[in-house]
Amino acid sequence: MKKLSFVLVVGSLLSGCATQKPPLSDGQYTAFATQLIGIMKCVNSGYMTPDVGARGQQYSMANLNTWQYDKNYFMSRAQQIGDSVNPSQGDCNMLSMNIVQTKNQIDAQNQQAAQEAQAWQNLRNQQEQNKTTYCNQIGTQTICNRY
């Protein structure tokens, strides 16, 4: 019975790793295409700086890549709606604000992870310093142990 439980747990963990990305719905194709075209038009109109626009496209594409989608269909959808996307300066300002907020959150998470990694390294270094080495000599051999 214990072996069966173990096999079921391991099997469920492995199947979790093999889970495919969820498929992108038709509305999500439109939403992603609208967002990417909007960012491009905001930069082209001067309502958004190129560096914020590039970061926004990077975040949008990273989000898009968490889904299973047809790239050709996505491109055709973007071409279909391209002329209908006309963001105002206010729209571009809101989009810029969201992009900068996302960057700030990512930076804060990265800084926290770096601080935690440094704290662990400091703890490991401190533990190494607190170890004592004992050496015993047997004939011409010296054997040392560290605790």
GROMACS .gro file of N, CA and C in nm:
model
  441
    1MET      N    1   0.082  -0.119   0.000
    1MET     CA    2   0.000   0.000   0.000
    1MET      C    3   0.087   0.126   0.000
    2LYS      N    4   0.196   0.122   0.078
    2LYS     CA    5   0.285   0.238   0.082
    2LYS      C    6   0.349   0.262  -0.054
    3LYS      N    7   0.386   0.153  -0.124
    3LYS     CA    8   0.447   0.168  -0.256
    3LYS      C    9   0.348   0.230  -0.354
    4LEU      N   10   0.221   0.190  -0.346
    4LEU     CA   11   0.119   0.244  -0.435
    4LEU      C   12   0.101   0.393  -0.410
    5SER      N   13   0.099   0.433  -0.284
    5SER     CA   14   0.085   0.575  -0.250
    5SER      C   15   0.203   0.654  -0.304
    6PHE      N   16   0.323   0.598  -0.286
    6PHE     CA   17   0.443   0.666  -0.334
    6PHE      C   18   0.438   0.682  -0.486
    7VAL      N   19   0.400   0.576  -0.556
    7VAL     CA   20   0.393   0.580  -0.703
    7VAL      C   21   0.290   0.684  -0.747
    8LEU      N   22   0.176   0.690  -0.680
    8LEU     CA   23   0.074   0.788  -0.716
    8LEU      C   24   0.122   0.931  -0.695
    9VAL      N   25   0.191   0.956  -0.583
    9VAL     CA   26   0.242   1.091  -0.555
    9VAL      C   27   0.348   1.130  -0.658
   10VAL      N   28   0.443   1.042  -0.686
   10VAL     CA   29   0.548   1.071  -0.783
   10VAL      C   30   0.486   1.090  -0.922
   11GLY      N   31   0.389   1.006  -0.957
   11GLY     CA   32   0.323   1.018  -1.086
   11GLY      C   33   0.250   1.150  -1.101
   12SER      N   34   0.184   1.194  -0.995
   12SER     CA   35   0.113   1.322  -1.004
   12SER      C   36   0.211   1.439  -1.014
   13LEU      N   37   0.325   1.428  -0.947
   13LEU     CA   38   0.426   1.534  -0.957
   13LEU      C   39   0.483   1.540  -1.098
   14LEU      N   40   0.511   1.426  -1.155
   14LEU     CA   41   0.567   1.424  -1.290
   14LEU      C   42   0.465   1.470  -1.393
   15SER      N   43   0.340   1.434  -1.375
   15SER     CA   44   0.240   1.481  -1.471
   15SER      C   45   0.220   1.631  -1.457
   16GLY      N   46   0.239   1.685  -1.340
   16GLY     CA   47   0.232   1.830  -1.322
   16GLY      C   48   0.341   1.900  -1.400
   17CYS      N   49   0.457   1.838  -1.410
   17CYS     CA   50   0.567   1.897  -1.486
   17CYS      C   51   0.541   1.891  -1.635
   18ALA      N   52   0.464   1.791  -1.678
   18ALA     CA   53   0.440   1.773  -1.820
   18ALA      C   54   0.314   1.844  -1.869
   19THR      N   55   0.250   1.918  -1.782
   19THR     CA   56   0.127   1.987  -1.819
   19THR      C   57   0.156   2.091  -1.926
   20GLN      N   58   0.070   2.091  -2.029
   20GLN     CA   59   0.088   2.185  -2.139
   20GLN      C   60   0.035   2.322  -2.102
   21LYS      N   61   0.077   2.420  -2.179
   21LYS     CA   62   0.028   2.557  -2.161
   21LYS      C   63  -0.119   2.561  -2.200
   22PRO      N   64  -0.198   2.645  -2.134
   22PRO     CA   65  -0.339   2.655  -2.172
   22PRO      C   66  -0.352   2.723  -2.309
   23PRO      N   67  -0.455   2.685  -2.386
   23PRO     CA   68  -0.472   2.747  -2.518
   23PRO      C   69  -0.525   2.890  -2.505
   24LEU      N   70  -0.485   2.973  -2.597
   24LEU     CA   71  -0.528   3.113  -2.601
   24LEU      C   72  -0.666   3.121  -2.666
   25SER      N   73  -0.758   3.189  -2.600
   25SER     CA   74  -0.892   3.204  -2.656
   25SER      C   75  -0.892   3.313  -2.763
   26ASP      N   76  -0.998   3.320  -2.841
   26ASP     CA   77  -1.008   3.419  -2.948
   26ASP      C   78  -1.001   3.561  -2.892
   27GLY      N   79  -1.068   3.583  -2.780
   27GLY     CA   80  -1.065   3.715  -2.718
   27GLY      C   81  -0.927   3.753  -2.668
   28GLN      N   82  -0.852   3.654  -2.622
   28GLN     CA   83  -0.716   3.680  -2.574
   28GLN      C   84  -0.621   3.711  -2.689
   29TYR      N   85  -0.643   3.650  -2.804
   29TYR     CA   86  -0.563   3.686  -2.923
   29TYR      C   87  -0.581   3.835  -2.950
   30THR      N   88  -0.706   3.880  -2.946
   30THR     CA   89  -0.736   4.020  -2.973
   30THR      C   90  -0.674   4.110  -2.866
   31ALA      N   91  -0.685   4.070  -2.739
   31ALA     CA   92  -0.631   4.152  -2.630
   31ALA      C   93  -0.480   4.166  -2.640
   32PHE      N   94  -0.410   4.056  -2.663
   32PHE     CA   95  -0.265   4.064  -2.674
   32PHE      C   96  -0.223   4.146  -2.796
   33ALA      N   97  -0.289   4.124  -2.908
   33ALA     CA   98  -0.256   4.200  -3.029
   33ALA      C   99  -0.282   4.348  -3.007
   34THR      N  100  -0.395   4.382  -2.943
   34THR     CA  101  -0.428   4.522  -2.914
   34THR      C  102  -0.322   4.586  -2.827
   35GLN      N  103  -0.278   4.513  -2.725
   35GLN     CA  104  -0.178   4.567  -2.634
   35GLN      C  105  -0.046   4.593  -2.706
   36LEU      N  106   0.000   4.495  -2.783
   36LEU     CA  107   0.128   4.513  -2.853
   36LEU      C  108   0.122   4.624  -2.957
   37ILE      N  109   0.012   4.630  -3.031
   37ILE     CA  110  -0.004   4.738  -3.130
   37ILE      C  111  -0.015   4.872  -3.060
   38GLY      N  112  -0.088   4.875  -2.948
   38GLY     CA  113  -0.102   4.998  -2.871
   38GLY      C  114   0.031   5.052  -2.822
   39ILE      N  115   0.115   4.963  -2.773
   39ILE     CA  116   0.247   5.005  -2.727
   39ILE      C  117   0.327   5.064  -2.842
   40MET      N  118   0.324   4.995  -2.955
   40MET     CA  119   0.398   5.043  -3.073
   40MET      C  120   0.347   5.181  -3.116
   41LYS      N  121   0.215   5.198  -3.118
   41LYS     CA  122   0.159   5.327  -3.160
   41LYS      C  123   0.186   5.436  -3.057
   42CYS      N  124   0.190   5.401  -2.930
   42CYS     CA  125   0.223   5.500  -2.826
   42CYS      C  126   0.366   5.552  -2.844
   43VAL      N  127   0.458   5.461  -2.876
   43VAL     CA  128   0.597   5.501  -2.899
   43VAL      C  129   0.607   5.584  -3.026
   44ASN      N  130   0.542   5.540  -3.133
   44ASN     CA  131   0.548   5.612  -3.260
   44ASN      C  132   0.490   5.752  -3.250
   45SER      N  133   0.389   5.770  -3.166
   45SER     CA  134   0.326   5.902  -3.152
   45SER      C  135   0.402   5.992  -3.055
   46GLY      N  136   0.500   5.936  -2.984
   46GLY     CA  137   0.576   6.015  -2.888
   46GLY      C  138   0.511   6.021  -2.751
   47TYR      N  139   0.403   5.947  -2.730
   47TYR     CA  140   0.334   5.945  -2.601
   47TYR      C  141   0.402   5.852  -2.500
   48MET      N  142   0.497   5.772  -2.547
   48MET     CA  143   0.567   5.677  -2.461
   48MET      C  144   0.713   5.673  -2.506
   49THR      N  145   0.804   5.668  -2.411
   49THR     CA  146   0.946   5.662  -2.446
   49THR      C  147   0.978   5.525  -2.505
   50PRO      N  148   1.075   5.517  -2.593
   50PRO     CA  149   1.111   5.389  -2.654
   50PRO      C  150   1.153   5.283  -2.552
   51ASP      N  151   1.224   5.324  -2.447
   51ASP     CA  152   1.268   5.223  -2.349
   51ASP      C  153   1.150   5.164  -2.272
   52VAL      N  154   1.051   5.247  -2.238
   52VAL     CA  155   0.931   5.195  -2.170
   52VAL      C  156   0.853   5.107  -2.267
   53GLY      N  157   0.844   5.148  -2.393
   53GLY     CA  158   0.775   5.068  -2.493
   53GLY      C  159   0.841   4.933  -2.515
   54ALA      N  160   0.973   4.932  -2.522
   54ALA     CA  161   1.046   4.806  -2.540
   54ALA      C  162   1.024   4.713  -2.421
   55ARG      N  163   1.026   4.770  -2.302
   55ARG     CA  164   1.003   4.690  -2.181
   55ARG      C  165   0.860   4.636  -2.181
   56GLY      N  166   0.765   4.719  -2.223
   56GLY     CA  167   0.625   4.676  -2.229
   56GLY      C  168   0.605   4.563  -2.328
   57GLN      N  169   0.669   4.573  -2.444
   57GLN     CA  170   0.660   4.464  -2.542
   57GLN      C  171   0.724   4.337  -2.488
   58GLN      N  172   0.834   4.352  -2.417
   58GLN     CA  173   0.902   4.236  -2.358
   58GLN      C  174   0.811   4.168  -2.257
   59TYR      N  175   0.746   4.245  -2.170
   59TYR     CA  176   0.655   4.188  -2.071
   59TYR      C  177   0.534   4.123  -2.138
   60SER      N  178   0.480   4.189  -2.240
   60SER     CA  179   0.363   4.134  -2.310
   60SER      C  180   0.397   4.003  -2.378
   61MET      N  181   0.513   3.998  -2.444
   61MET     CA  182   0.553   3.875  -2.513
   61MET      C  183   0.583   3.763  -2.413
   62ALA      N  184   0.642   3.798  -2.300
   62ALA     CA  185   0.668   3.696  -2.197
   62ALA      C  186   0.535   3.640  -2.146
   63ASN      N  187   0.436   3.726  -2.127
   63ASN     CA  188   0.304   3.681  -2.084
   63ASN      C  189   0.238   3.597  -2.193
   64LEU      N  190   0.248   3.640  -2.317
   64LEU     CA  191   0.190   3.567  -2.429
   64LEU      C  192   0.251   3.427  -2.440
   65ASN      N  193   0.379   3.417  -2.414
   65ASN     CA  194   0.448   3.289  -2.427
   65ASN      C  195   0.415   3.190  -2.315
   66THR      N  196   0.334   3.230  -2.218
   66THR     CA  197   0.286   3.135  -2.118
   66THR      C  198   0.161   3.062  -2.168
   67TRP      N  199   0.117   3.098  -2.288
   67TRP     CA  200  -0.002   3.038  -2.349
   67TRP      C  201   0.039   2.959  -2.473
   68GLN      N  202  -0.046   2.865  -2.509
   68GLN     CA  203  -0.029   2.792  -2.635
   68GLN      C  204  -0.107   2.869  -2.741
   69TYR      N  205  -0.039   2.911  -2.846
   69TYR     CA  206  -0.108   2.990  -2.949
   69TYR      C  207  -0.044   2.967  -3.086
   70ASP      N  208  -0.122   3.001  -3.188
   70ASP     CA  209  -0.078   2.989  -3.327
   70ASP      C  210  -0.020   3.124  -3.370
   71LYS      N  211   0.109   3.127  -3.397
   71LYS     CA  212   0.176   3.253  -3.430
   71LYS      C  213   0.123   3.315  -3.558
   72ASN      N  214   0.094   3.233  -3.657
   72ASN     CA  215   0.040   3.286  -3.782
   72ASN      C  216  -0.098   3.348  -3.761
   73TYR      N  217  -0.182   3.281  -3.683
   73TYR     CA  218  -0.315   3.336  -3.654
   73TYR      C  219  -0.302   3.465  -3.573
   74PHE      N  220  -0.205   3.467  -3.481
   74PHE     CA  221  -0.183   3.588  -3.401
   74PHE      C  222  -0.143   3.705  -3.491
   75MET      N  223  -0.054   3.681  -3.585
   75MET     CA  224  -0.009   3.788  -3.676
   75MET      C  225  -0.124   3.836  -3.764
   76SER      N  226  -0.206   3.743  -3.814
   76SER     CA  227  -0.319   3.785  -3.897
   76SER      C  228  -0.420   3.863  -3.814
   77ARG      N  229  -0.440   3.823  -3.690
   77ARG     CA  230  -0.531   3.896  -3.601
   77ARG      C  231  -0.479   4.037  -3.576
   78ALA      N  232  -0.349   4.050  -3.556
   78ALA     CA  233  -0.288   4.182  -3.534
   78ALA      C  234  -0.306   4.270  -3.657
   79GLN      N  235  -0.289   4.213  -3.775
   79GLN     CA  236  -0.308   4.291  -3.898
   79GLN      C  237  -0.454   4.333  -3.915
   80GLN      N  238  -0.548   4.247  -3.875
   80GLN     CA  239  -0.690   4.278  -3.888
   80GLN      C  240  -0.731   4.398  -3.802
   81ILE      N  241  -0.675   4.403  -3.682
   81ILE     CA  242  -0.720   4.508  -3.588
   81ILE      C  243  -0.625   4.626  -3.583
   82GLY      N  244  -0.515   4.620  -3.656
   82GLY     CA  245  -0.412   4.723  -3.648
   82GLY      C  246  -0.462   4.865  -3.668
   83ASP      N  247  -0.547   4.886  -3.766
   83ASP     CA  248  -0.595   5.022  -3.794
   83ASP      C  249  -0.697   5.071  -3.693
   84SER      N  250  -0.761   4.979  -3.621
   84SER     CA  251  -0.865   5.020  -3.526
   84SER      C  252  -0.808   5.056  -3.389
   85VAL      N  253  -0.679   5.029  -3.366
   85VAL     CA  254  -0.616   5.061  -3.238
   85VAL      C  255  -0.555   5.200  -3.249
   86ASN      N  256  -0.614   5.297  -3.177
   86ASN     CA  257  -0.565   5.434  -3.177
   86ASN      C  258  -0.565   5.488  -3.035
   87PRO      N  259  -0.459   5.457  -2.959
   87PRO     CA  260  -0.456   5.499  -2.820
   87PRO      C  261  -0.437   5.650  -2.806
   88SER      N  262  -0.505   5.706  -2.707
   88SER     CA  263  -0.489   5.848  -2.677
   88SER      C  264  -0.366   5.867  -2.589
   89GLN      N  265  -0.330   5.991  -2.563
   89GLN     CA  266  -0.216   6.016  -2.475
   89GLN      C  267  -0.245   5.963  -2.336
   90GLY      N  268  -0.370   5.977  -2.292
   90GLY     CA  269  -0.408   5.923  -2.161
   90GLY      C  270  -0.394   5.772  -2.155
   91ASP      N  271  -0.435   5.703  -2.263
   91ASP     CA  272  -0.420   5.558  -2.269
   91ASP      C  273  -0.272   5.520  -2.260
   92CYS      N  274  -0.191   5.593  -2.333
   92CYS     CA  275  -0.046   5.564  -2.334
   92CYS      C  276   0.016   5.593  -2.197
   93ASN      N  277  -0.031   5.698  -2.131
   93ASN     CA  278   0.020   5.730  -1.997
   93ASN      C  279  -0.015   5.617  -1.899
   94MET      N  280  -0.138   5.566  -1.907
   94MET     CA  281  -0.179   5.457  -1.818
   94MET      C  282  -0.098   5.331  -1.848
   95LEU      N  283  -0.077   5.304  -1.975
   95LEU     CA  284   0.001   5.187  -2.014
   95LEU      C  285   0.146   5.202  -1.966
   96SER      N  286   0.202   5.320  -1.980
   96SER     CA  287   0.339   5.345  -1.932
   96SER      C  288   0.348   5.325  -1.782
   97MET      N  289   0.247   5.375  -1.711
   97MET     CA  290   0.245   5.361  -1.565
   97MET      C  291   0.242   5.213  -1.526
   98ASN      N  292   0.160   5.133  -1.594
   98ASN     CA  293   0.153   4.990  -1.564
   98ASN      C  294   0.285   4.919  -1.592
   99ILE      N  295   0.350   4.959  -1.701
   99ILE     CA  296   0.478   4.898  -1.736
   99ILE      C  297   0.583   4.931  -1.630
  100VAL      N  298   0.588   5.056  -1.587
  100VAL     CA  299   0.686   5.098  -1.486
  100VAL      C  300   0.656   5.031  -1.352
  101GLN      N  301   0.527   5.017  -1.318
  101GLN     CA  302   0.491   4.947  -1.194
  101GLN      C  303   0.539   4.802  -1.198
  102THR      N  304   0.519   4.737  -1.312
  102THR     CA  305   0.563   4.598  -1.326
  102THR      C  306   0.714   4.589  -1.311
  103LYS      N  307   0.787   4.682  -1.373
  103LYS     CA  308   0.933   4.684  -1.361
  103LYS      C  309   0.975   4.702  -1.216
  104ASN      N  310   0.908   4.794  -1.145
  104ASN     CA  311   0.943   4.817  -1.005
  104ASN      C  312   0.917   4.694  -0.920
  105GLN      N  313   0.807   4.623  -0.947
  105GLN     CA  314   0.778   4.501  -0.872
  105GLN      C  315   0.884   4.394  -0.899
  106ILE      N  316   0.922   4.379  -1.024
  106ILE     CA  317   1.024   4.281  -1.060
  106ILE      C  318   1.158   4.318  -0.995
  107ASP      N  319   1.194   4.445  -0.998
  107ASP     CA  320   1.318   4.490  -0.936
  107ASP      C  321   1.318   4.462  -0.785
  108ALA      N  322   1.204   4.489  -0.720
  108ALA     CA  323   1.193   4.465  -0.576
  108ALA      C  324   1.204   4.316  -0.544
  109GLN      N  325   1.141   4.232  -0.625
  109GLN     CA  326   1.152   4.088  -0.604
  109GLN      C  327   1.294   4.039  -0.626
  110ASN      N  328   1.360   4.091  -0.729
  110ASN     CA  329   1.499   4.052  -0.755
  110ASN      C  330   1.590   4.096  -0.641
  111GLN      N  331   1.567   4.217  -0.589
  111GLN     CA  332   1.650   4.266  -0.479
  111GLN      C  333   1.628   4.181  -0.354
  112GLN      N  334   1.503   4.145  -0.327
  112GLN     CA  335   1.475   4.061  -0.211
  112GLN      C  336   1.540   3.923  -0.227
  113ALA      N  337   1.533   3.866  -0.345
  113ALA     CA  338   1.595   3.736  -0.369
  113ALA      C  339   1.747   3.744  -0.352
  114ALA      N  340   1.807   3.853  -0.398
  114ALA     CA  341   1.952   3.871  -0.384
  114ALA      C  342   1.990   3.886  -0.236
  115GLN      N  343   1.909   3.960  -0.161
  115GLN     CA  344   1.935   3.976  -0.017
  115GLN      C  345   1.923   3.843   0.056
  116GLU      N  346   1.822   3.763   0.020
  116GLU     CA  347   1.805   3.633   0.084
  116GLU      C  348   1.921   3.541   0.050
  117ALA      N  349   1.966   3.544  -0.075
  117ALA     CA  350   2.080   3.462  -0.116
  117ALA      C  351   2.206   3.505  -0.041
  118GLN      N  352   2.224   3.635  -0.023
  118GLN     CA  353   2.340   3.685   0.051
  118GLN      C  354   2.332   3.644   0.197
  119ALA      N  355   2.212   3.649   0.254
  119ALA     CA  356   2.195   3.609   0.395
  119ALA      C  357   2.230   3.461   0.413
  120TRP      N  358   2.187   3.376   0.318
  120TRP     CA  359   2.221   3.234   0.326
  120TRP      C  360   2.371   3.213   0.313
  121GLN      N  361   2.433   3.288   0.222
  121GLN     CA  362   2.577   3.275   0.205
  121GLN      C  363   2.651   3.318   0.331
  122ASN      N  364   2.605   3.427   0.391
  122ASN     CA  365   2.667   3.473   0.516
  122ASN      C  366   2.653   3.368   0.626
  123LEU      N  367   2.536   3.305   0.634
  123LEU     CA  368   2.514   3.201   0.734
  123LEU      C  369   2.606   3.083   0.710
  124ARG      N  370   2.620   3.043   0.583
  124ARG     CA  371   2.710   2.931   0.551
  124ARG      C  372   2.854   2.966   0.584
  125ASN      N  373   2.894   3.089   0.553
  125ASN     CA  374   3.031   3.131   0.584
  125ASN      C  375   3.055   3.132   0.734
  126GLN      N  376   2.956   3.177   0.809
  126GLN     CA  377   2.968   3.183   0.955
  126GLN      C  378   2.977   3.041   1.012
  127GLN      N  379   2.900   2.949   0.958
  127GLN     CA  380   2.907   2.811   1.004
  127GLN      C  381   3.043   2.750   0.974
  128GLU      N  382   3.099   2.784   0.859
  128GLU     CA  383   3.233   2.734   0.824
  128GLU      C  384   3.338   2.787   0.922
  129GLN      N  385   3.324   2.914   0.962
  129GLN     CA  386   3.421   2.975   1.052
  129GLN      C  387   3.413   2.914   1.192
  130ASN      N  388   3.294   2.865   1.231
  130ASN     CA  389   3.275   2.812   1.365
  130ASN      C  390   3.318   2.666   1.378
  131LYS      N  391   3.362   2.605   1.270
  131LYS     CA  392   3.405   2.467   1.275
  131LYS      C  393   3.546   2.459   1.333
  132THR      N  394   3.569   2.349   1.402
  132THR     CA  395   3.699   2.325   1.463
  132THR      C  396   3.764   2.207   1.393
  133THR      N  397   3.891   2.221   1.368
  133THR     CA  398   3.966   2.113   1.303
  133THR      C  399   4.049   2.040   1.408
  134TYR      N  400   4.033   1.907   1.406
  134TYR     CA  401   4.110   1.822   1.496
  134TYR      C  402   4.202   1.737   1.410
  135CYS      N  403   4.329   1.734   1.447
  135CYS     CA  404   4.426   1.654   1.372
  135CYS      C  405   4.492   1.554   1.465
  136ASN      N  406   4.507   1.432   1.417
  136ASN     CA  407   4.576   1.326   1.491
  136ASN      C  408   4.688   1.273   1.404
  137GLN      N  409   4.800   1.247   1.469
  137GLN     CA  410   4.913   1.195   1.394
  137GLN      C  411   4.932   1.050   1.436
  138ILE      N  412   4.934   0.965   1.333
  138ILE     CA  413   4.958   0.823   1.356
  138ILE      C  414   5.081   0.787   1.274
  139GLY      N  415   5.186   0.772   1.341
  139GLY     CA  416   5.313   0.744   1.272
  139GLY      C  417   5.351   0.865   1.189
  140THR      N  418   5.365   0.846   1.060
  140THR     CA  419   5.402   0.956   0.973
  140THR      C  420   5.281   1.020   0.906
  141GLN      N  421   5.162   0.966   0.933
  141GLN     CA  422   5.040   1.021   0.873
  141GLN      C  423   4.969   1.115   0.970
  142THR      N  424   4.917   1.222   0.913
  142THR     CA  425   4.834   1.314   0.991
  142THR      C  426   4.694   1.310   0.933
  143ILE      N  427   4.594   1.283   1.019
  143ILE     CA  428   4.454   1.276   0.978
  143ILE      C  429   4.380   1.387   1.049
  144CYS      N  430   4.314   1.471   0.970
  144CYS     CA  431   4.241   1.585   1.026
  144CYS      C  432   4.092   1.570   0.997
  145ASN      N  433   4.014   1.610   1.095
  145ASN     CA  434   3.869   1.613   1.081
  145ASN      C  435   3.819   1.750   1.122
  146ARG      N  436   3.715   1.791   1.056
  146ARG     CA  437   3.660   1.925   1.084
  146ARG      C  438   3.514   1.907   1.128
  147TYR      N  439   3.479   1.967   1.242
  147TYR     CA  440   3.343   1.960   1.297
  147TYR      C  441   3.290   2.097   1.321
   0.00000   0.00000   0.00000
